[in-house]
PDB file of C-alpha atoms and ligand atoms in Angstrom:
ATOM      1  CA  MET A   1     133.864 101.096  87.618  1.00 45.00           C
ATOM      2  CA  GLU A   2     131.602 102.303  84.868  1.00 48.00           C
ATOM      3  CA  LYS A   3     128.140 101.818  84.800  1.00 48.00           C
ATOM      4  CA  ASN A   4     126.254 100.039  82.010  1.00 51.00           C
ATOM      5  CA  PRO A   5     123.583 102.713  80.951  1.00 48.00           C
ATOM      6  CA  GLU A   6     121.053 100.213  79.405  1.00 50.00           C
ATOM      7  CA  VAL A   7     121.110  98.073  82.676  1.00 47.00           C
ATOM      8  CA  ILE A   8     120.394 101.464  84.740  1.00 47.00           C
ATOM      9  CA  MET A   9     117.565 102.277  81.903  1.00 46.00           C
ATOM     10  CA  SER A  10     116.073  98.834  82.502  1.00 46.00           C
ATOM     11  CA  ASN A  11     115.885  98.612  86.101  1.00 47.00           C
ATOM     12  CA  ALA A  12     114.045 102.228  85.984  1.00 51.00           C
ATOM     13  CA  THR A  13     111.650 101.060  83.669  1.00 56.00           C
ATOM     14  CA  LEU A  14     110.906  97.509  85.486  1.00 68.00           C
ATOM     15  CA  LYS A  15     110.790  99.520  88.982  1.00 88.00           C
ATOM     16  CA  LYS A  16     107.237  99.878  89.973  1.00 97.00           C
ATOM     17  CA  SER A  17     106.037 102.820  92.130  1.00 98.00           C
ATOM     18  CA  ALA A  18     103.064 103.925  93.953  1.00 98.00           C
ATOM     19  CA  LEU A  19     101.992 107.281  95.257  1.00 98.00           C
ATOM     20  CA  VAL A  20      99.391 107.950  98.277  1.00 98.00           C
ATOM     21  CA  VAL A  21      97.744 111.119  98.867  1.00 98.00           C
ATOM     22  CA  SER A  22      97.000 111.590 102.632  1.00 98.00           C
ATOM     23  CA  ALA A  23      95.077 114.747 103.950  1.00 98.00           C
ATOM     24  CA  HIS A  24      96.252 114.493 107.347  1.00 97.00           C
ATOM     25  CA  SER A  25      99.510 112.454 108.609  1.00 95.00           C
ATOM     26  CA  ALA A  26      97.697 109.493 110.116  1.00 94.00           C
ATOM     27  CA  ASP A  27      95.105 108.622 107.230  1.00 97.00           C
ATOM     28  CA  PHE A  28      97.503 106.536 104.837  1.00 98.00           C
ATOM     29  CA  VAL A  29      98.101 104.446 107.700  1.00 98.00           C
ATOM     30  CA  TRP A  30      94.497 103.377 108.863  1.00 97.00           C
ATOM     31  CA  ARG A  31      93.410 103.417 105.212  1.00 97.00           C
ATOM     32  CA  ALA A  32      96.282 102.060 103.121  1.00 98.00           C
ATOM     33  CA  GLY A  33      99.042 100.646 105.549  1.00 98.00           C
ATOM     34  CA  GLY A  34      98.409  97.332 104.358  1.00 98.00           C
ATOM     35  CA  ALA A  35      98.460  98.346 100.685  1.00 98.00           C
ATOM     36  CA  ILE A  36     101.525 100.218 101.382  1.00 98.00           C
ATOM     37  CA  ALA A  37     103.493  97.160 103.104  1.00 98.00           C
ATOM     38  CA  LEU A  38     102.404  94.682 100.552  1.00 98.00           C
ATOM     39  CA  HIS A  39     103.370  96.598  97.355  1.00 98.00           C
ATOM     40  CA  HIS A  40     106.530  97.490  99.173  1.00 98.00           C
ATOM     41  CA  ALA A  41     107.141  93.831  99.481  1.00 98.00           C
ATOM     42  CA  GLN A  42     106.402  93.380  95.948  1.00 97.00           C
ATOM     43  CA  GLY A  43     108.931  95.370  95.163  1.00 97.00           C
ATOM     44  CA  TYR A  44     107.285  98.727  94.393  1.00 98.00           C
ATOM     45  CA  ASP A  45     108.584 102.379  95.661  1.00 98.00           C
ATOM     46  CA  VAL A  46     105.946 103.801  97.763  1.00 98.00           C
ATOM     47  CA  HIS A  47     105.660 107.590  98.214  1.00 98.00           C
ATOM     48  CA  VAL A  48     103.391 108.962 100.651  1.00 98.00           C
ATOM     49  CA  VAL A  49     102.472 112.888 100.696  1.00 98.00           C
ATOM     50  CA  CYS A  50     101.151 114.074 103.316  1.00 98.00           C
ATOM     51  CA  LEU A  51      99.107 117.393 102.609  1.00 98.00           C
ATOM     52  CA  SER A  52      98.872 118.290 106.471  1.00 98.00           C
ATOM     53  CA  PHE A  53      99.540 117.072 110.095  1.00 97.00           C
ATOM     54  CA  GLY A  54      95.939 117.197 110.762  1.00 95.00           C
ATOM     55  CA  GLU A  55      97.402 119.327 113.614  1.00 95.00           C
ATOM     56  CA  ARG A  56      93.915 120.924 114.703  1.00 95.00           C
ATOM     57  CA  GLY A  57      91.354 118.384 113.516  1.00 93.00           C
ATOM     58  CA  GLU A  58      93.033 114.942 113.927  1.00 88.00           C
ATOM     59  CA  SER A  59      95.118 115.332 117.072  1.00 89.00           C
ATOM     60  CA  ALA A  60      92.728 115.815 120.018  1.00 89.00           C
ATOM     61  CA  LYS A  61      94.605 113.628 122.577  1.00 89.00           C
ATOM     62  CA  LEU A  62      97.857 115.707 122.083  1.00 89.00           C
ATOM     63  CA  TRP A  63      95.881 118.916 122.653  1.00 93.00           C
ATOM     64  CA  ARG A  64      94.282 117.591 125.848  1.00 92.00           C
ATOM     65  CA  LYS A  65      97.623 117.152 127.358  1.00 90.00           C
ATOM     66  CA  GLY A  66      97.803 120.806 127.619  1.00 90.00           C
ATOM     67  CA  ASN A  67     100.589 123.181 127.285  1.00 92.00           C
ATOM     68  CA  MET A  68     100.673 122.547 123.914  1.00 93.00           C
ATOM     69  CA  THR A  69     101.056 124.810 120.514  1.00 95.00           C
ATOM     70  CA  GLU A  70     100.297 124.235 117.066  1.00 95.00           C
ATOM     71  CA  GLU A  71     103.921 123.697 116.280  1.00 96.00           C
ATOM     72  CA  LYS A  72     104.723 120.936 119.251  1.00 95.00           C
ATOM     73  CA  VAL A  73     101.737 118.878 117.924  1.00 95.00           C
ATOM     74  CA  LYS A  74     102.872 119.035 114.359  1.00 96.00           C
ATOM     75  CA  GLU A  75     106.487 118.062 115.171  1.00 96.00           C
ATOM     76  CA  ALA A  76     104.657 114.928 117.290  1.00 94.00           C
ATOM     77  CA  ARG A  77     102.726 114.241 114.335  1.00 96.00           C
ATOM     78  CA  ARG A  78     105.381 114.206 111.971  1.00 97.00           C
ATOM     79  CA  ALA A  79     107.597 111.970 114.175  1.00 97.00           C
ATOM     80  CA  GLU A  80     104.656 109.320 113.994  1.00 96.00           C
ATOM     81  CA  ALA A  81     104.179 109.265 110.584  1.00 97.00           C
ATOM     82  CA  ASN A  82     107.791 108.905 109.863  1.00 98.00           C
ATOM     83  CA  ALA A  83     107.873 105.856 112.003  1.00 98.00           C
ATOM     84  CA  ALA A  84     104.825 104.378 110.586  1.00 98.00           C
ATOM     85  CA  ALA A  85     106.176 105.168 106.616  1.00 98.00           C
ATOM     86  CA  GLU A  86     109.439 103.407 108.129  1.00 98.00           C
ATOM     87  CA  ILE A  87     107.586 100.507 109.471  1.00 98.00           C
ATOM     88  CA  LEU A  88     105.493  99.966 106.279  1.00 98.00           C
ATOM     89  CA  GLY A  89     108.456 100.717 103.834  1.00 98.00           C
ATOM     90  CA  ALA A  90     107.520 103.837 102.353  1.00 98.00           C
ATOM     91  CA  SER A  91     109.119 107.111 101.578  1.00 98.00           C
ATOM     92  CA  ILE A  92     107.276 110.208 103.032  1.00 98.00           C
ATOM     93  CA  GLU A  93     107.056 113.886 102.649  1.00 98.00           C
ATOM     94  CA  PHE A  94     104.930 116.680 104.349  1.00 98.00           C
ATOM     95  CA  PHE A  95     103.333 119.610 102.409  1.00 98.00           C
ATOM     96  CA  ASP A  96     102.284 121.526 105.710  1.00 98.00           C
ATOM     97  CA  MET A  97      99.344 123.218 104.098  1.00 98.00           C
ATOM     98  CA  GLY A  98      97.480 123.385 107.454  1.00 97.00           C
ATOM     99  CA  ASP A  99      94.262 121.331 108.429  1.00 97.00           C
ATOM    100  CA  TYR A 100      90.704 122.281 109.347  1.00 96.00           C
ATOM    101  CA  PRO A 101      90.505 123.957 106.670  1.00 97.00           C
ATOM    102  CA  LEU A 102      93.138 122.351 104.412  1.00 98.00           C
ATOM    103  CA  ARG A 103      93.159 124.881 101.432  1.00 98.00           C
ATOM    104  CA  ALA A 104      95.357 124.814  98.162  1.00 96.00           C
ATOM    105  CA  ASP A 105      96.490 127.268  95.873  1.00 96.00           C
ATOM    106  CA  LYS A 106      97.986 126.702  92.583  1.00 97.00           C
ATOM    107  CA  GLU A 107     101.534 126.383  93.691  1.00 97.00           C
ATOM    108  CA  ALA A 108     100.367 123.448  96.099  1.00 97.00           C
ATOM    109  CA  LEU A 109      98.792 121.942  93.106  1.00 98.00           C
ATOM    110  CA  PHE A 110     101.999 122.299  91.031  1.00 98.00           C
ATOM    111  CA  ARG A 111     104.238 120.798  93.713  1.00 98.00           C
ATOM    112  CA  LEU A 112     101.937 117.402  93.774  1.00 98.00           C
ATOM    113  CA  ALA A 113     102.074 117.777  89.795  1.00 98.00           C
ATOM    114  CA  ASP A 114     106.023 117.799  90.015  1.00 98.00           C
ATOM    115  CA  VAL A 115     105.571 114.739  92.572  1.00 98.00           C
ATOM    116  CA  TYR A 116     103.951 112.708  90.077  1.00 98.00           C
ATOM    117  CA  ARG A 117     106.604 113.520  87.426  1.00 98.00           C
ATOM    118  CA  ARG A 118     109.364 112.511  89.893  1.00 98.00           C
ATOM    119  CA  VAL A 119     107.589 109.375  91.214  1.00 98.00           C
ATOM    120  CA  GLN A 120     105.590 108.092  88.054  1.00 98.00           C
ATOM    121  CA  PRO A 121     103.453 106.088  89.756  1.00 98.00           C
ATOM    122  CA  HIS A 122     101.727 102.961  88.724  1.00 98.00           C
ATOM    123  CA  VAL A 123      99.020 103.201  90.920  1.00 98.00           C
ATOM    124  CA  VAL A 124      97.591 106.237  93.207  1.00 98.00           C
ATOM    125  CA  LEU A 125      95.720 105.925  96.240  1.00 98.00           C
ATOM    126  CA  THR A 126      94.069 108.706  98.112  1.00 98.00           C
ATOM    127  CA  HIS A 127      90.573 109.584  99.980  1.00 98.00           C
ATOM    128  CA  SER A 128      86.904 109.240  99.057  1.00 98.00           C
ATOM    129  CA  LEU A 129      85.111 111.653  96.436  1.00 98.00           C
ATOM    130  CA  LYS A 130      83.016 112.548  99.632  1.00 98.00           C
ATOM    131  CA  ASP A 131      82.809 112.683 103.148  1.00 98.00           C
ATOM    132  CA  PRO A 132      80.447 115.043 104.720  1.00 98.00           C
ATOM    133  CA  TYR A 133      82.480 114.812 108.104  1.00 97.00           C
ATOM    134  CA  ASN A 134      85.623 115.754 106.520  1.00 97.00           C
ATOM    135  CA  TYR A 135      85.899 118.675 104.086  1.00 97.00           C
ATOM    136  CA  ASP A 136      89.885 117.935 103.746  1.00 98.00           C
ATOM    137  CA  HIS A 137      89.361 114.201 102.621  1.00 98.00           C
ATOM    138  CA  PRO A 138      87.485 115.326  99.513  1.00 98.00           C
ATOM    139  CA  LEU A 139      89.770 118.166  98.777  1.00 98.00           C
ATOM    140  CA  ALA A 140      92.797 115.826  99.038  1.00 98.00           C
ATOM    141  CA  THR A 141      91.052 113.685  96.387  1.00 98.00           C
ATOM    142  CA  HIS A 142      90.416 116.511  94.350  1.00 98.00           C
ATOM    143  CA  LEU A 143      94.198 117.636  94.587  1.00 98.00           C
ATOM    144  CA  ALA A 144      95.558 114.270  93.785  1.00 98.00           C
ATOM    145  CA  GLN A 145      93.288 113.923  90.574  1.00 98.00           C
ATOM    146  CA  GLU A 146      94.004 117.476  89.288  1.00 98.00           C
ATOM    147  CA  ALA A 147      97.719 117.281  89.784  1.00 98.00           C
ATOM    148  CA  ARG A 148      97.851 113.966  88.077  1.00 98.00           C
ATOM    149  CA  ILE A 149      95.911 115.656  84.941  1.00 98.00           C
ATOM    150  CA  ILE A 150      98.705 118.461  85.012  1.00 98.00           C
ATOM    151  CA  ALA A 151     101.359 116.003  85.342  1.00 98.00           C
ATOM    152  CA  GLN A 152      99.966 114.314  82.171  1.00 98.00           C
ATOM    153  CA  ALA A 153      99.713 117.562  80.391  1.00 98.00           C
ATOM    154  CA  GLU A 154     102.620 117.788  77.676  1.00 97.00           C
ATOM    155  CA  GLY A 155     102.429 121.497  77.913  1.00 98.00           C
ATOM    156  CA  TYR A 156     103.013 121.713  82.014  1.00 98.00           C
ATOM    157  CA  ARG A 157     106.886 121.852  82.030  1.00 98.00           C
ATOM    158  CA  PRO A 158     107.435 120.837  78.259  1.00 98.00           C
ATOM    159  CA  GLY A 159     110.408 118.459  77.820  1.00 96.00           C
ATOM    160  CA  GLU A 160     109.717 116.440  81.159  1.00 96.00           C
ATOM    161  CA  PRO A 161     108.612 112.920  80.959  1.00 96.00           C
ATOM    162  CA  ILE A 162     104.725 113.042  81.446  1.00 98.00           C
ATOM    163  CA  VAL A 163     102.786 110.612  83.703  1.00 97.00           C
ATOM    164  CA  GLY A 164     100.556 107.771  82.031  1.00 96.00           C
ATOM    165  CA  ALA A 165      97.146 107.097  83.371  1.00 96.00           C
ATOM    166  CA  PRO A 166      97.980 105.483  86.732  1.00 97.00           C
ATOM    167  CA  PRO A 167      94.712 103.761  88.189  1.00 97.00           C
ATOM    168  CA  VAL A 168      93.160 105.930  90.977  1.00 98.00           C
ATOM    169  CA  TYR A 169      91.876 104.293  94.062  1.00 98.00           C
ATOM    170  CA  CYS A 170      89.907 105.862  97.115  1.00 98.00           C
ATOM    171  CA  PHE A 171      90.664 104.074 100.526  1.00 98.00           C
ATOM    172  CA  GLU A 172      88.139 103.819 102.956  1.00 98.00           C
ATOM    173  CA  PRO A 173      86.729 106.569 104.809  1.00 98.00           C
ATOM    174  CA  HIS A 174      85.455 106.103 108.584  1.00 96.00           C
ATOM    175  CA  GLN A 175      81.586 106.157 107.747  1.00 97.00           C
ATOM    176  CA  PRO A 176      81.469 104.886 104.116  1.00 98.00           C
ATOM    177  CA  GLU A 177      77.766 104.809 103.868  1.00 98.00           C
ATOM    178  CA  GLN A 178      77.676 108.404 104.270  1.00 98.00           C
ATOM    179  CA  CYS A 179      80.197 109.149 102.005  1.00 98.00           C
ATOM    180  CA  ASP A 180      79.063 107.077  99.453  1.00 98.00           C
ATOM    181  CA  TRP A 181      81.778 104.844  99.030  1.00 98.00           C
ATOM    182  CA  LYS A 182      81.289 101.289  98.165  1.00 98.00           C
ATOM    183  CA  PRO A 183      84.236  99.244  97.456  1.00 98.00           C
ATOM    184  CA  ASP A 184      85.027  97.426  94.169  1.00 97.00           C
ATOM    185  CA  VAL A 185      88.314  95.736  95.212  1.00 97.00           C
ATOM    186  CA  LEU A 186      89.580  94.103  98.255  1.00 97.00           C
ATOM    187  CA  LEU A 187      92.954  93.395  99.030  1.00 97.00           C
ATOM    188  CA  ASP A 188      94.258  90.946 100.976  1.00 97.00           C
ATOM    189  CA  ILE A 189      96.747  92.282 103.461  1.00 98.00           C
ATOM    190  CA  THR A 190      96.991  89.083 105.559  1.00 97.00           C
ATOM    191  CA  SER A 191     100.673  88.573 104.941  1.00 97.00           C
ATOM    192  CA  VAL A 192     101.725  92.368 106.148  1.00 98.00           C
ATOM    193  CA  TRP A 193      98.739  92.767 108.880  1.00 98.00           C
ATOM    194  CA  ASP A 194     101.588  92.954 111.501  1.00 98.00           C
ATOM    195  CA  LYS A 195     103.260  95.691 110.016  1.00 98.00           C
ATOM    196  CA  LYS A 196     100.175  97.592 109.387  1.00 98.00           C
ATOM    197  CA  TYR A 197      99.286  96.888 113.332  1.00 98.00           C
ATOM    198  CA  GLN A 198     102.617  98.262 113.885  1.00 98.00           C
ATOM    199  CA  ALA A 199     102.501 101.213 111.996  1.00 98.00           C
ATOM    200  CA  ILE A 200      99.237 101.927 113.534  1.00 97.00           C
ATOM    201  CA  GLN A 201     100.550 101.701 117.139  1.00 97.00           C
ATOM    202  CA  CYS A 202     102.804 104.822 116.333  1.00 96.00           C
ATOM    203  CA  MET A 203      99.703 106.789 116.126  1.00 92.00           C
ATOM    204  CA  ALA A 204      99.720 107.482 119.938  1.00 85.00           C
ATOM    205  CA  GLY A 205      97.524 110.507 119.364  1.00 77.00           C
ATOM    206  CA  GLN A 206      94.568 108.512 118.095  1.00 84.00           C
ATOM    207  CA  GLU A 207      94.875 105.413 120.222  1.00 86.00           C
ATOM    208  CA  HIS A 208      91.021 104.976 120.044  1.00 87.00           C
ATOM    209  CA  LEU A 209      91.298 104.370 116.321  1.00 92.00           C
ATOM    210  CA  TRP A 210      93.641 101.196 116.652  1.00 95.00           C
ATOM    211  CA  GLU A 211      91.279  98.748 117.685  1.00 96.00           C
ATOM    212  CA  TYR A 212      88.586  99.969 115.132  1.00 97.00           C
ATOM    213  CA  TYR A 213      90.653  99.808 112.241  1.00 97.00           C
ATOM    214  CA  THR A 214      91.359  96.222 113.383  1.00 98.00           C
ATOM    215  CA  ARG A 215      87.746  95.602 113.295  1.00 98.00           C
ATOM    216  CA  VAL A 216      87.403  97.263 109.753  1.00 98.00           C
ATOM    217  CA  ALA A 217      90.216  95.213 108.429  1.00 98.00           C
ATOM    218  CA  GLN A 218      88.716  91.593 109.919  1.00 98.00           C
ATOM    219  CA  GLN A 219      85.402  92.761 108.367  1.00 98.00           C
ATOM    220  CA  ARG A 220      86.987  93.374 104.806  1.00 98.00           C
ATOM    221  CA  GLY A 221      89.020  90.309 105.247  1.00 96.00           C
ATOM    222  CA  VAL A 222      85.708  88.106 105.801  1.00 95.00           C
ATOM    223  CA  GLN A 223      84.164  89.710 102.823  1.00 95.00           C
ATOM    224  CA  ALA A 224      87.122  88.852 100.450  1.00 95.00           C
ATOM    225  CA  LYS A 225      87.394  85.353 101.724  1.00 92.00           C
ATOM    226  CA  ARG A 226      83.760  85.361 100.528  1.00 90.00           C
ATOM    227  CA  ASN A 227      84.547  86.967  97.145  1.00 92.00           C
ATOM    228  CA  VAL A 228      87.358  84.718  96.449  1.00 86.00           C
ATOM    229  CA  GLY A 229      85.429  81.768  96.344  1.00 69.00           C
ATOM    230  CA  ILE A 230      85.174  78.763  98.572  1.00 62.00           C
ATOM    231  CA  THR A 231      87.252  76.287  96.848  1.00 62.00           C
ATOM    232  CA  SER A 232      90.354  78.794  97.038  1.00 65.00           C
ATOM    233  CA  SER A 233      92.832  77.577  99.377  1.00 68.00           C
ATOM    234  CA  ARG A 234      93.912  81.218 100.400  1.00 76.00           C
ATOM    235  CA  ASP A 235      93.117  82.100 104.000  1.00 89.00           C
ATOM    236  CA  ILE A 236      92.744  85.916 104.047  1.00 95.00           C
ATOM    237  CA  ILE A 237      92.160  87.162 107.633  1.00 96.00           C
ATOM    238  CA  TYR A 238      92.706  90.648 106.980  1.00 97.00           C
ATOM    239  CA  GLY A 239      91.655  93.198 104.229  1.00 97.00           C
ATOM    240  CA  GLU A 240      91.538  96.770 102.637  1.00 98.00           C
ATOM    241  CA  GLY A 241      88.582  97.899 100.564  1.00 98.00           C
ATOM    242  CA  TYR A 242      89.011 100.331  97.787  1.00 98.00           C
ATOM    243  CA  GLN A 243      87.166 101.986  95.206  1.00 98.00           C
ATOM    244  CA  SER A 244      88.511 102.518  91.866  1.00 98.00           C
ATOM    245  CA  ILE A 245      87.438 105.856  90.135  1.00 97.00           C
ATOM    246  CA  PHE A 246      88.697 104.465  86.248  1.00 96.00           C
ATOM    247  CA  PRO A 247      87.874 101.418  84.363  1.00 95.00           C
ATOM    248  CA  ARG A 248      90.260  98.669  84.668  1.00 91.00           C
ATOM    249  CA  VAL A 249      91.780  97.967  81.411  1.00 91.00           C
ATOM    250  CA  THR A 250      92.601  94.334  81.512  1.00 92.00           C
ATOM    251  CA  GLU A 251      92.615  91.351  78.817  1.00 96.00           C
ATOM    252  CA  ASP A 252      91.658  88.579  80.938  1.00 92.00           C
ATOM    253  CA  LEU A 253      88.162  88.977  82.899  1.00 89.00           C
ATOM    254  CA  ALA A 254      88.856  86.079  84.995  1.00 83.00           C
TER     255      ALA A 254
HETATM  256 ZN1  LIG B 301      91.972 112.343 107.925  1.00 76.60          ZN
END
């Protein structure tokens, strides 16, 4: 049966999408797993780019097993991240750029710009602008921002549809105060917390963080409830904090 091109076009226009740029293969789970599951539930296509597997810097438990190679660690991390993304409802790809240190050449930047062009994100989530404990994290933020700007440029691969100006939100770093990170958005993730915790449990190599990030979500949940007003009937238990980079454009301040 012949498809009606008008219907196909309107579906493509209506479908919203989100892009998550994660320095290492587990960051998107701790820091944005709730947002991913929530937007997936709302009908968004959510795509995650892991710039590295975190094979050197965030896989201590795997290395301590002994008899490990970098390839084996990367495969274990890839399997964990794939399983977590599936639970959260996101597609995922791995750039395998290496970690500790993460370094990017122009090709990596263009590869990420091409992801922007393909995904056409309505929102972008990535790391904080600073992190004195981890230089890979702000580098990922820098790449996410620079690729966004390249993807906006008419002169980059002329003729392709450019991207608009999707808002960029920095997700919560491990030690917010030292990273000059302060949330201006609190996302209620109570309805998808079970999905986030299932995804967290895929990260067998970092079991020490499971309960830590449960506490973080509870803290942000309490703060979200406080900020939504005591007259609200919303029963917020779990939250995620975000810091926006650009001003929000709105016609409604309430
Ligand atoms: Zn990381």
